[in-house]
mmCIF file of C-alpha atoms (C1' of nucleotides) in Angstrom:
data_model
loop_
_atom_site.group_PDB
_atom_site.id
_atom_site.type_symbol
_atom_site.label_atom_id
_atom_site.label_comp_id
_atom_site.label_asym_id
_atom_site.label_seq_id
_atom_site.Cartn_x
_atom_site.Cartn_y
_atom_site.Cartn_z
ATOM 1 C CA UNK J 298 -26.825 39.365 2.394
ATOM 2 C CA UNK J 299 -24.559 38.340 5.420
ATOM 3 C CA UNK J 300 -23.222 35.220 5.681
ATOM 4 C CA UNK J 301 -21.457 34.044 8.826
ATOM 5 C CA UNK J 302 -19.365 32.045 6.529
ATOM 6 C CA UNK J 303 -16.644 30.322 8.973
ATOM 7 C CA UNK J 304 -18.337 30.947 12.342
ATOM 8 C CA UNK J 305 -21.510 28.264 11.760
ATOM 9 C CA UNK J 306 -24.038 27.835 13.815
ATOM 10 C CA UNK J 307 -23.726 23.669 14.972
ATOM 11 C CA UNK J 308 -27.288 23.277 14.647
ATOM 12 C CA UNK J 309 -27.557 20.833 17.728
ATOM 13 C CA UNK J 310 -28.242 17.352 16.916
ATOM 14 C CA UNK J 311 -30.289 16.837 19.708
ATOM 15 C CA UNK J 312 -29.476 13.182 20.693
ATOM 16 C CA UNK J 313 -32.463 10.328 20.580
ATOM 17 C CA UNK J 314 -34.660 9.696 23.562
ATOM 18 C CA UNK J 315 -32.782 6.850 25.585
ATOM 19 C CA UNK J 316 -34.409 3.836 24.637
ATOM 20 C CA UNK J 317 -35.477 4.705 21.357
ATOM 21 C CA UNK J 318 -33.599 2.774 18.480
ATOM 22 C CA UNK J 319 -34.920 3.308 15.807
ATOM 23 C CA UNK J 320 -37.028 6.883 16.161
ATOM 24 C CA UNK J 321 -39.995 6.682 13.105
ATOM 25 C CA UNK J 322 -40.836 10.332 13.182
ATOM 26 C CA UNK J 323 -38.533 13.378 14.576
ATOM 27 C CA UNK J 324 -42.273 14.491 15.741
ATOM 28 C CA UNK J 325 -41.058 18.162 16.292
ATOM 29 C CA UNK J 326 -37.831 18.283 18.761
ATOM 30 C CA UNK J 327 -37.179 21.444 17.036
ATOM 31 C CA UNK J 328 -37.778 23.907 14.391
ATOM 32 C CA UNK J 329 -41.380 23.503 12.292
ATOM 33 C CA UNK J 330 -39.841 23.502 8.820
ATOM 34 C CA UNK J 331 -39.982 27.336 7.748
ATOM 35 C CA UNK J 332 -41.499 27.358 4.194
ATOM 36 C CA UNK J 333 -38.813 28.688 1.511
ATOM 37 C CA UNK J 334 -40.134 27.525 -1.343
ATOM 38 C CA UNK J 335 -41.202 30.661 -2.682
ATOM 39 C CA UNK J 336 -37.190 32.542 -2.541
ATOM 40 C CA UNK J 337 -36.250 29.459 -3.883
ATOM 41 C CA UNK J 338 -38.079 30.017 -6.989
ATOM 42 C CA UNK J 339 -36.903 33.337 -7.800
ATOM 43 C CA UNK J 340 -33.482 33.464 -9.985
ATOM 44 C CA UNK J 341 -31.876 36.908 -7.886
ATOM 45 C CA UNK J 342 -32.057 34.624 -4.400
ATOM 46 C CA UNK J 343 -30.242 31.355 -6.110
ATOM 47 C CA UNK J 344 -28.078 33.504 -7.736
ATOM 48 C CA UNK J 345 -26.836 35.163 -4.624
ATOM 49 C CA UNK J 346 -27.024 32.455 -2.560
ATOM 50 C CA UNK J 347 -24.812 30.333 -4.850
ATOM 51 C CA UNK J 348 -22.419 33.449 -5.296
ATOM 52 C CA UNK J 349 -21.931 33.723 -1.981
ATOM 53 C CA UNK J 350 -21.386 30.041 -1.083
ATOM 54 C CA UNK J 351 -18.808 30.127 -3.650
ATOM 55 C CA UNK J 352 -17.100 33.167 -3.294
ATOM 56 C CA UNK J 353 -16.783 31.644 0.453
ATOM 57 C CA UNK J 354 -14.682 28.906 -0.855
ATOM 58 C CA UNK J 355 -12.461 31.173 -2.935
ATOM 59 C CA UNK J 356 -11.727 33.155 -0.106
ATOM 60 C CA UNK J 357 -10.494 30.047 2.017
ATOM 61 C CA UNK J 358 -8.734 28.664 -1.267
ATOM 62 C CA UNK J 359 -7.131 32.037 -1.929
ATOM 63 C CA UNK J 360 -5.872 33.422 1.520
ATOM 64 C CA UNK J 361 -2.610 31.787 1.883
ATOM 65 C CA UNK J 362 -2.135 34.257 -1.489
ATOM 66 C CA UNK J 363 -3.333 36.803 -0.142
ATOM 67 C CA UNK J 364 -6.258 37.613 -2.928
ATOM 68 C CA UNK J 365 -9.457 38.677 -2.715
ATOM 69 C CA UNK J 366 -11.679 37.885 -5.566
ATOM 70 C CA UNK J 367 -10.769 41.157 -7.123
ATOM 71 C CA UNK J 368 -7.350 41.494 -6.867
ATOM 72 C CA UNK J 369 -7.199 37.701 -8.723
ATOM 73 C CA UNK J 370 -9.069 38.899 -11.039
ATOM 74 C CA UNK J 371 -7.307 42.194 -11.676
ATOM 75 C CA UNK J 372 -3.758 40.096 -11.560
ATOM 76 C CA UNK J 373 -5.199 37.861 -13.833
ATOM 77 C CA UNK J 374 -6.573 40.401 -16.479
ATOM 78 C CA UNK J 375 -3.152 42.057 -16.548
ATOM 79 C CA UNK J 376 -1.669 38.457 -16.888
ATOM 80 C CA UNK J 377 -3.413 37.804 -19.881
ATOM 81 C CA UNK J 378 -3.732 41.498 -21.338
ATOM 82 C CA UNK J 379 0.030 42.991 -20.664
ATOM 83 C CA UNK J 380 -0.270 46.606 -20.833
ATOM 84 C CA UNK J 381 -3.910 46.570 -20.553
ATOM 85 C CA UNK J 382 -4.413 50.118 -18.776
ATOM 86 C CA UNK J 383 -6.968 50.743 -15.368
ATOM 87 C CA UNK J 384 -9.763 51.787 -17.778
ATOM 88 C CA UNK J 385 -10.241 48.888 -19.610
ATOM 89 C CA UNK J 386 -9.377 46.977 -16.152
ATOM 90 C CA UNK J 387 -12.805 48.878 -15.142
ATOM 91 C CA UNK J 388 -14.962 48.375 -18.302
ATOM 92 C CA UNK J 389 -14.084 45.063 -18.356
ATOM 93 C CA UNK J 390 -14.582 44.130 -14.513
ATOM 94 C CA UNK J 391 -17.381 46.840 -13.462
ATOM 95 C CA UNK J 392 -15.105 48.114 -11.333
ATOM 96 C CA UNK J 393 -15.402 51.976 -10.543
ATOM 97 C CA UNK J 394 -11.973 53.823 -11.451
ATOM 98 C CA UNK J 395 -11.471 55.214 -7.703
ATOM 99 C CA UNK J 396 -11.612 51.733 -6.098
ATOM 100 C CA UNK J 397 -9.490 50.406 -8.627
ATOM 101 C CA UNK J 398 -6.898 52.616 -7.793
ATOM 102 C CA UNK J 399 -6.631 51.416 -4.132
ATOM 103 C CA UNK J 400 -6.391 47.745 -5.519
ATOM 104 C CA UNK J 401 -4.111 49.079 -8.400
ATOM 105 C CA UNK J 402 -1.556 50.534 -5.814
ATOM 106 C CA UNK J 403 -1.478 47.764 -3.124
ATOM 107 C CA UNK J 404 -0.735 45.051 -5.705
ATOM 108 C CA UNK J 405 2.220 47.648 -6.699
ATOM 109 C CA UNK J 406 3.630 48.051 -3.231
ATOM 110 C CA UNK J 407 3.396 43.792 -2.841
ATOM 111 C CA UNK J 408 5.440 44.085 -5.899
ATOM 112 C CA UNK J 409 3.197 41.898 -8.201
ATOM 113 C CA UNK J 410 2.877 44.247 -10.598
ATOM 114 C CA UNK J 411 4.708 47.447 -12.476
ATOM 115 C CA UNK J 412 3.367 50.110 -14.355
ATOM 116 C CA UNK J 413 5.024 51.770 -17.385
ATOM 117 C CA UNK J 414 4.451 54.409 -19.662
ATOM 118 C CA UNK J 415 1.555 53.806 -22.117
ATOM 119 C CA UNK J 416 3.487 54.340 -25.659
ATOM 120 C CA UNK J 417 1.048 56.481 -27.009
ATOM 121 C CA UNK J 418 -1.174 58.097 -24.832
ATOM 122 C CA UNK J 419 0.725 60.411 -22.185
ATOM 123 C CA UNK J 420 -2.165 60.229 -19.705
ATOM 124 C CA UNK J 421 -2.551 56.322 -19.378
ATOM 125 C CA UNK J 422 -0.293 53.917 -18.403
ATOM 126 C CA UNK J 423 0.322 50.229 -19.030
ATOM 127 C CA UNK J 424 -0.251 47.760 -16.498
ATOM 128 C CA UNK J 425 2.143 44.484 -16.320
ATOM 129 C CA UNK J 426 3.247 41.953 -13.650
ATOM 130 C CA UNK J 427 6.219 41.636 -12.273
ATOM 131 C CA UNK J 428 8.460 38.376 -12.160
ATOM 132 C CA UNK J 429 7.399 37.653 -8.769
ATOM 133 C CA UNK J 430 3.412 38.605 -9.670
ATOM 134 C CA UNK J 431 3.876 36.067 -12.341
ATOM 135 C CA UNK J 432 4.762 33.225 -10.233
ATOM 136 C CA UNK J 433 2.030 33.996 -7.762
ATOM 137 C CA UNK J 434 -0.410 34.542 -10.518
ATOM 138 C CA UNK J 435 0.272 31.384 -12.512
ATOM 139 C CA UNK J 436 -0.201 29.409 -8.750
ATOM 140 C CA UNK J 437 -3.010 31.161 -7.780
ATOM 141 C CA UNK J 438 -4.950 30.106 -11.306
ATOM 142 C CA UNK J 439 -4.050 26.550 -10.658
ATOM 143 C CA UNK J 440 -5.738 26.788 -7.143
ATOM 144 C CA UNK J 441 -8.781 28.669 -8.998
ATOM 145 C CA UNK J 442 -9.236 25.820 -11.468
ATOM 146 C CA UNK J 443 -8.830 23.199 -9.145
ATOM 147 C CA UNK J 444 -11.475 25.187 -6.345
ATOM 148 C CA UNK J 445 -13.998 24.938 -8.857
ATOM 149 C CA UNK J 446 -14.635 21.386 -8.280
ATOM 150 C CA UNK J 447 -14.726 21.660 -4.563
ATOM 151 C CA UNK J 448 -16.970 25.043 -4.415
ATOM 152 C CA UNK J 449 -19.626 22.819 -7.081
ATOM 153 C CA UNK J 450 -19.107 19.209 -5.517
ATOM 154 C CA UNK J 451 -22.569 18.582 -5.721
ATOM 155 C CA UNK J 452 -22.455 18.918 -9.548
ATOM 156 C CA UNK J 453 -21.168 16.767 -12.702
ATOM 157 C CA UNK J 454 -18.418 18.358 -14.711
ATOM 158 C CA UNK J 455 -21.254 18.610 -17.033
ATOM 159 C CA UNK J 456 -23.787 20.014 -14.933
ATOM 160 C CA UNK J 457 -21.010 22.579 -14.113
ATOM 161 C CA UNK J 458 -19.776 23.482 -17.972
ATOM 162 C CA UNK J 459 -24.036 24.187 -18.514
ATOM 163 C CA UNK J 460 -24.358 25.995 -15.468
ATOM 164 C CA UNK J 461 -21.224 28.401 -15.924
ATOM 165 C CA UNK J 462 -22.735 28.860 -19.754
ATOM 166 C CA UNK J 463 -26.320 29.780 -18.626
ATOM 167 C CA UNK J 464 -24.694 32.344 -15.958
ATOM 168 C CA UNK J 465 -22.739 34.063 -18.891
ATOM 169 C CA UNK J 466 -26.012 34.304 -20.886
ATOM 170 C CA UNK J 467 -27.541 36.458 -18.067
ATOM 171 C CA UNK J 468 -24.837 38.814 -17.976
ATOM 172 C CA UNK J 469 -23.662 39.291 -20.972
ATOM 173 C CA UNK J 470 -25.248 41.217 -24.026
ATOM 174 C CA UNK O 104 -16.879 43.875 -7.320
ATOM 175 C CA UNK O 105 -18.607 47.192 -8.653
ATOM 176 C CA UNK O 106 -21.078 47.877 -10.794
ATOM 177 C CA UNK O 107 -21.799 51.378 -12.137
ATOM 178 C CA UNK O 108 -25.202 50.204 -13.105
ATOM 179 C CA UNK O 109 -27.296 53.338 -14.179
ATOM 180 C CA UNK O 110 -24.171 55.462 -15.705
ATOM 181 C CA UNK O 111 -22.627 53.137 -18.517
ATOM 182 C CA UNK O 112 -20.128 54.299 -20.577
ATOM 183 C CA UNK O 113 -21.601 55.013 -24.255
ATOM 184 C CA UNK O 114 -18.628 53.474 -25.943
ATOM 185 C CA UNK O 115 -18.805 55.756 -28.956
ATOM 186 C CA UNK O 116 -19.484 54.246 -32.106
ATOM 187 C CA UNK O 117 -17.073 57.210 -34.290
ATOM 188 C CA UNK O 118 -18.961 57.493 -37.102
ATOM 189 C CA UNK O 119 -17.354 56.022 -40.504
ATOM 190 C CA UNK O 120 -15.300 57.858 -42.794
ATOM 191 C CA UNK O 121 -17.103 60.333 -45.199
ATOM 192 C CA UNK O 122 -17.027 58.588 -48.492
ATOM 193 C CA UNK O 123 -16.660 55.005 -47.175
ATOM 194 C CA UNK O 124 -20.409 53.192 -48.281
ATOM 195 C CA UNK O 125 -19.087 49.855 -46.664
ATOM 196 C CA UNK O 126 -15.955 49.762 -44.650
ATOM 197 C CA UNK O 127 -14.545 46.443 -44.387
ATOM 198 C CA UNK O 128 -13.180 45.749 -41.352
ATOM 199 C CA UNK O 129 -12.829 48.143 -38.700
ATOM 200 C CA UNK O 130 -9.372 48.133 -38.508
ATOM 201 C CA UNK O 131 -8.555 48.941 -35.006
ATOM 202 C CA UNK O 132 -10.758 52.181 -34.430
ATOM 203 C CA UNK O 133 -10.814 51.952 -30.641
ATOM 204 C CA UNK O 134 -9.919 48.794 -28.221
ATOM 205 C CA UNK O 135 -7.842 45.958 -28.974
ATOM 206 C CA UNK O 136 -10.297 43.098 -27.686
ATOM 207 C CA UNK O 137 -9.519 42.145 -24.087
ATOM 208 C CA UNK O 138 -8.872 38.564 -23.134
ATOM 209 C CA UNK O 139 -11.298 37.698 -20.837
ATOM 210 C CA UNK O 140 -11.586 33.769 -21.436
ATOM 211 C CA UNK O 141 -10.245 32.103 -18.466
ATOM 212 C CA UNK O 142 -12.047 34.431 -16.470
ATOM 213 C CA UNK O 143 -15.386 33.477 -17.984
ATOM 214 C CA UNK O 144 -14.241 29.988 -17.228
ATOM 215 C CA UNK O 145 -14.674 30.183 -13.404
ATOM 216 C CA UNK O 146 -17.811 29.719 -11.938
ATOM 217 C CA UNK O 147 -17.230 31.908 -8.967
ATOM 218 C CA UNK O 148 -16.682 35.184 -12.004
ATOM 219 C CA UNK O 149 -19.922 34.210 -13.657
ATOM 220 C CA UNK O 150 -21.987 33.425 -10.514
ATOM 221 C CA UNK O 151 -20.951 37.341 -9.078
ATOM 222 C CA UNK O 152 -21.381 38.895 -12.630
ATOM 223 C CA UNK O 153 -24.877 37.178 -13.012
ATOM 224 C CA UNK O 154 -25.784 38.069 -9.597
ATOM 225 C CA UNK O 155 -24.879 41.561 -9.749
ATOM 226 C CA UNK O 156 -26.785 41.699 -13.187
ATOM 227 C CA UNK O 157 -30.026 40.504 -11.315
ATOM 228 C CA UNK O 158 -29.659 42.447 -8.826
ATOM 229 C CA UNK O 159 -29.658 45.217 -10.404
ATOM 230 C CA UNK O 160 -33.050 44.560 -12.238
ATOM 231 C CA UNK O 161 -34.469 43.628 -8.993
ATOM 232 C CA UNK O 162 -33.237 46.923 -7.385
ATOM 233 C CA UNK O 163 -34.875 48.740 -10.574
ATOM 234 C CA UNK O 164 -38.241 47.154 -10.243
ATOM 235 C CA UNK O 165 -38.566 47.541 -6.559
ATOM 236 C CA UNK O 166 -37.336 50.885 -5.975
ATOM 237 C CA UNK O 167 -41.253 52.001 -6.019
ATOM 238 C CA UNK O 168 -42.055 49.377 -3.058
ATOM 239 C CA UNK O 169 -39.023 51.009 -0.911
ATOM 240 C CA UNK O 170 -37.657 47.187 -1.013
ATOM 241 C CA UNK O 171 -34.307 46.111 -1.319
ATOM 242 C CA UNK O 172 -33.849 42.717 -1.579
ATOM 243 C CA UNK O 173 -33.288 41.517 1.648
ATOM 244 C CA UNK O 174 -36.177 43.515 2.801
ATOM 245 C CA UNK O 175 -37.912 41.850 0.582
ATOM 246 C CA UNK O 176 -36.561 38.206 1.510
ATOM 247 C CA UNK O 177 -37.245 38.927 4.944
ATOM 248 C CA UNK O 178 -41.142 40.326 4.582
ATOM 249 C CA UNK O 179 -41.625 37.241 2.381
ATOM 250 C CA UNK O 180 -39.959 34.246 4.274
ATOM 251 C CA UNK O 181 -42.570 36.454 7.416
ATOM 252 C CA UNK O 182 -45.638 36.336 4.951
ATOM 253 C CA UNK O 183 -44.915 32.574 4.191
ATOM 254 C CA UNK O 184 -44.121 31.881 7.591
ATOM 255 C CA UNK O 185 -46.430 33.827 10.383
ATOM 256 C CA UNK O 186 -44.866 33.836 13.548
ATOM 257 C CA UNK O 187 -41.374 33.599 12.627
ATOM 258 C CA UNK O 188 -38.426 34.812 15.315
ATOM 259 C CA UNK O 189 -35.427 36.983 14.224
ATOM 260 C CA UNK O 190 -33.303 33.738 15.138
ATOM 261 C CA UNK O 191 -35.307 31.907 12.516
ATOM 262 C CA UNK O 192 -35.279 34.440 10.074
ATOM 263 C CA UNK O 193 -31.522 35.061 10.276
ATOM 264 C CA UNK O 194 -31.055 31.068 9.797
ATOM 265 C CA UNK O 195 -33.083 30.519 7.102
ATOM 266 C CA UNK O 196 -31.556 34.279 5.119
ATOM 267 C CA UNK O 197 -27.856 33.735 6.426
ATOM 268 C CA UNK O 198 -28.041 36.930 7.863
ATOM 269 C CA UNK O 199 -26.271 37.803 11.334
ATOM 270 C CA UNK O 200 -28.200 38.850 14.119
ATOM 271 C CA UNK O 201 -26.867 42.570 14.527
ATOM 272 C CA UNK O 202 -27.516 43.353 10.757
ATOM 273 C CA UNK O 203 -31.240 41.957 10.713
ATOM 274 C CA UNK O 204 -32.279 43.882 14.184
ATOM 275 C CA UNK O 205 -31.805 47.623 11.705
ATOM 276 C CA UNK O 206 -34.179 45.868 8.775
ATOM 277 C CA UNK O 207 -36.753 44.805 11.333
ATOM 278 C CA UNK O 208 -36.416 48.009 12.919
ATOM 279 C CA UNK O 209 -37.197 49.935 9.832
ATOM 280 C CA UNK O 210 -40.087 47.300 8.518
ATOM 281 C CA UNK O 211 -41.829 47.807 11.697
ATOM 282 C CA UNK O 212 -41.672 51.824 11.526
ATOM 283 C CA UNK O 213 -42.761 51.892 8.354
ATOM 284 C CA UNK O 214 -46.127 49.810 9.263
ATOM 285 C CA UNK O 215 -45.371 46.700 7.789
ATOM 286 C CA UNK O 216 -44.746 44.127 10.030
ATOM 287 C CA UNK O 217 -46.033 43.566 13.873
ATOM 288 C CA UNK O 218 -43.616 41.663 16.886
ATOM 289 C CA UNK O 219 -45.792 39.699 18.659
ATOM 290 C CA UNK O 220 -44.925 38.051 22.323
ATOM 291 C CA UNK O 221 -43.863 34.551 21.377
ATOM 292 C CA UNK O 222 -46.631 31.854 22.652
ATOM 293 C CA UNK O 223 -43.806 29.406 24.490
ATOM 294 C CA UNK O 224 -40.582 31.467 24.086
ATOM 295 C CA UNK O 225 -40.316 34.824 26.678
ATOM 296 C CA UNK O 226 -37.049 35.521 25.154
ATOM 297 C CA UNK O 227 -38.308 35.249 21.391
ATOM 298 C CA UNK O 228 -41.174 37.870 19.597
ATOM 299 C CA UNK O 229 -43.115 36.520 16.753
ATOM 300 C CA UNK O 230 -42.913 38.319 13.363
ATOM 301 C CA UNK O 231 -46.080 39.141 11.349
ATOM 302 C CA UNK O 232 -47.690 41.365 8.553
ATOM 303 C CA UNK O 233 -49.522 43.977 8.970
ATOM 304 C CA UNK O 234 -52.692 44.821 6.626
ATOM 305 C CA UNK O 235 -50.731 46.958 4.782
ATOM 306 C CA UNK O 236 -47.285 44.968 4.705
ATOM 307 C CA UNK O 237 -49.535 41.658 3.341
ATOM 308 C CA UNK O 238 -51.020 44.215 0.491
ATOM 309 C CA UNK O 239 -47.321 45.252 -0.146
ATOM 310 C CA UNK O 240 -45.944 42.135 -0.187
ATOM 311 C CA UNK O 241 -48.463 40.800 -2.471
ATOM 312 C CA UNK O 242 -47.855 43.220 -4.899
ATOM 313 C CA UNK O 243 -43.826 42.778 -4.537
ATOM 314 C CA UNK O 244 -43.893 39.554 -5.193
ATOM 315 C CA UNK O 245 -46.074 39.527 -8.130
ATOM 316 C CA UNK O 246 -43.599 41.744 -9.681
ATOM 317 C CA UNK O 247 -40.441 39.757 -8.541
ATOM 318 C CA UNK O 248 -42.081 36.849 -10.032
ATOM 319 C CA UNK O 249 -42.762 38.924 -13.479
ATOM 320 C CA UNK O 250 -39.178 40.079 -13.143
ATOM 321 C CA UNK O 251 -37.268 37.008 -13.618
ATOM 322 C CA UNK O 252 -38.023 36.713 -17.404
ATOM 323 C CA UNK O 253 -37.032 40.341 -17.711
ATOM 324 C CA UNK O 254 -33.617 39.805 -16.107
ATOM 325 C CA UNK O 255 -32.860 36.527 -17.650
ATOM 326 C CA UNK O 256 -34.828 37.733 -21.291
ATOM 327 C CA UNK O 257 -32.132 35.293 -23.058
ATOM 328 C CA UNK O 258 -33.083 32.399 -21.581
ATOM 329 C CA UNK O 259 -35.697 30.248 -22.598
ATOM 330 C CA UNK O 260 -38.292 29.184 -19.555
ATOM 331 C CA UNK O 261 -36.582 25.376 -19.489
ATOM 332 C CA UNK O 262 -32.961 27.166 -19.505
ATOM 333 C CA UNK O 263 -34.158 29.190 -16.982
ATOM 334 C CA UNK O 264 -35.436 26.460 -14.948
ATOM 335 C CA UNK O 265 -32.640 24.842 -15.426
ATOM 336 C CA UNK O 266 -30.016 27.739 -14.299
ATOM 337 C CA UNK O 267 -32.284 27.850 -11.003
ATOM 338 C CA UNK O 268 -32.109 24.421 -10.201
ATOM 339 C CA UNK O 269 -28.069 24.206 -10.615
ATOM 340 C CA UNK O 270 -27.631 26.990 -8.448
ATOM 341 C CA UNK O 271 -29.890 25.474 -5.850
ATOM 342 C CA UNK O 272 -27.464 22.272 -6.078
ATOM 343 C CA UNK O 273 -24.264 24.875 -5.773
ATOM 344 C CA UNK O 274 -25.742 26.664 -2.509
ATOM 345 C CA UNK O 275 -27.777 23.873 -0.411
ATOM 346 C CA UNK O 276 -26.328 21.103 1.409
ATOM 347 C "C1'" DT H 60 -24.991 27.632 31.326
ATOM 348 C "C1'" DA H 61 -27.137 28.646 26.803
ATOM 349 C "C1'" DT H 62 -30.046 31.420 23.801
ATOM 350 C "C1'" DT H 63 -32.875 35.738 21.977
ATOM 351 C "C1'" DG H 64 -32.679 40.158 20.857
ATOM 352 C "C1'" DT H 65 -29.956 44.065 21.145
ATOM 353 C "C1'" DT H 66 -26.151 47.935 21.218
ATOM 354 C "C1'" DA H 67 -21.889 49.574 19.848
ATOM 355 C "C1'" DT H 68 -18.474 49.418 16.704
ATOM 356 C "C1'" DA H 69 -15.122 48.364 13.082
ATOM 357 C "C1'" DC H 70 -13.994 47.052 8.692
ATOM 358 C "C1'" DT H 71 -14.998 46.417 3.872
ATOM 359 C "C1'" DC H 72 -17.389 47.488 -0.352
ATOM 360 C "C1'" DT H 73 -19.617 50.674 -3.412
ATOM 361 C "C1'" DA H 74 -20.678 55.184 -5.182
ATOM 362 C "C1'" DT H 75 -20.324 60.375 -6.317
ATOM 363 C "C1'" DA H 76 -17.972 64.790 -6.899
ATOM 364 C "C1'" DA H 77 -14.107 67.085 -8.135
ATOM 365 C "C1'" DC H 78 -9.226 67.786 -9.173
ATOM 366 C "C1'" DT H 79 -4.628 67.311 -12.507
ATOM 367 C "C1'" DA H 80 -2.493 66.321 -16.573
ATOM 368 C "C1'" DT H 81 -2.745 65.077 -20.866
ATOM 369 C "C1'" DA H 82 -5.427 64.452 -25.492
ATOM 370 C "C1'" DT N 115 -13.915 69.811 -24.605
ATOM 371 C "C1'" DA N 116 -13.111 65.060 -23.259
ATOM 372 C "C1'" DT N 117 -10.513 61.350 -21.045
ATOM 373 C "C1'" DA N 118 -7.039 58.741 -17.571
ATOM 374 C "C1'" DG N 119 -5.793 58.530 -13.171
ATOM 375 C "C1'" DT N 120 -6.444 60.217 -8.727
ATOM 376 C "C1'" DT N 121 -8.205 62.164 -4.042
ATOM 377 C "C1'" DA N 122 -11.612 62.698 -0.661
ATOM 378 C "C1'" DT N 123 -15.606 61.201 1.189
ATOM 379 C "C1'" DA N 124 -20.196 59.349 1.912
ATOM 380 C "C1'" DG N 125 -23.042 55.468 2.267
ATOM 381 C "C1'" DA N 126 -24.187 50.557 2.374
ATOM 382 C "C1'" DG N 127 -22.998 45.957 3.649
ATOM 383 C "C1'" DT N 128 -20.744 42.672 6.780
ATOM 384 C "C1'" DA N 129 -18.412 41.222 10.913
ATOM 385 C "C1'" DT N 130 -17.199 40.641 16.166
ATOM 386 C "C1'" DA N 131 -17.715 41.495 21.175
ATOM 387 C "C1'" DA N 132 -20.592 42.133 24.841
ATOM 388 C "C1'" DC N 133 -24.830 43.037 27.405
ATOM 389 C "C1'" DA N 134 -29.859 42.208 29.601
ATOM 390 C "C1'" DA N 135 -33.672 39.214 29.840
ATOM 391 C "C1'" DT N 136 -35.203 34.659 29.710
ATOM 392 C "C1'" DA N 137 -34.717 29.497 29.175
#
DNA sequence: TATTGTTATACTCTATAACTATA
DNA sequence: TATAGTTATAGAGTATAACAATA
């Protein structure tokens, strides 16, 4: 789905009739309702929906470091897995090997990351950050924690901990 | 992110040593266990991974009604909604007006919707279903209803109520 | 002047086939 | 023969600018 993301439309308020002060019923200045009820009930549209809305905020949130959600998460895999080769980057992501080598080589040329010889297997080769990818790595974590509260505003902490469990039950297994 | 859906890697099981009747523990036959927890953490990670898991179902189970799912959001919101502009349709979706003209496009070719001239509006058509795009859409949406429990199979109905109406609180507003 | 539907277009994301070098 | 990393490329999805017709 497309989503216009920063470029919103303002939805004109439509200012009250002059005298009016207190206006009872909107009557119908503008749009008859549309009836979504239906979408609404259907996991795959809330699941996108709220994907998207929040994946909108990480991009904001994550710019001034220049990652997409996939490169954080690649950086962060490596981060936590040192040596961890491009396969298991894949497996573990769903990423396909040839667009991981794309992401793979444009975190190398920023310098974030270095790759070394695998010790044992003469075709693989172990991925690691850099001094500098660690720095911007550790930051950009702290700005992924904190976003979380921002992107689900509208929820408890609670609410959010039983959400983020229910989402791992549907994709996992 | 990428999902190779269909082709999955069989992870081979290598078979257990010939006279072993129980072996212990597996010692380290093949990966070293990624770390993956802070990952899982994030709500933005699980809300994309669940997504993409749903969506792929949903792509699965529609594939025989030629309906991808925002075909299928957009024939539905125009079966619950008769009438319905583009403009409309692209609000209510978050889809951008370039991108939906190519869907309507193809949903009128293929018989299933009909652009009516707009009662008030010379600038705006209304949208509407066809015979055969009401039959279709009938029968899509009785299986995107049945498809929810297969997607989310380990949920129970109240968890997956539940899921549904968090993400609705993530997304709206 | 603003809005609806549209064209053209560019950029990103996702997917498949095939090559090389090692195992 | 199979696997890791890679190249090339095709296809889908997403985004902006600009136009004609109408409000």
């Amino acid at each position: 789905m497309s989503a216009p993301k920063s470029t919103r439309a303002p939805s004109k308020p439509k200012a009250p009739r002059s005298g009016a002060v207190a206006t009872p019923a909107p009557v119908a200045t503008a749009e008859p309702p549309l009836n979504t009820s239906y979408l609404e009930s259907l996991l795959g549209y809330n699941a996108r929906r709220a994907a998207l809305a929040v994946i909108s905020v990480f991009l904001k949130r994550m710019a001034p470091f220049g990652l997409k959600p996939v490169e954080f998460s690649v950086l962060t895999l490596i981060a936590h897995n040192p040596g961890i080769t491009s396969r298991q980057t894949c497996s573990a992501l769903d990423i396909l090997p040839p667009n991981l080598v794309g992401i793979i080589k444009s975190l190398d040329q920023r310098g974030l990351i270095v790759r070394k010889a695998h010790p044992t297997d003469g075709r693989a080769q172990g991925l690691h950050l850099s001094a500098h990818g660690r720095r911007l790595q550790h930051e950009a974590q702290l700005t992924a924690t904190a976003l979380e509260h921002d992107a689900a505003h509208a929820l408890t902490p609670g609410e959010l901990d039983k959400l983020k469990a229910l989402l791992r039950k549907v994709y996992q297994n």
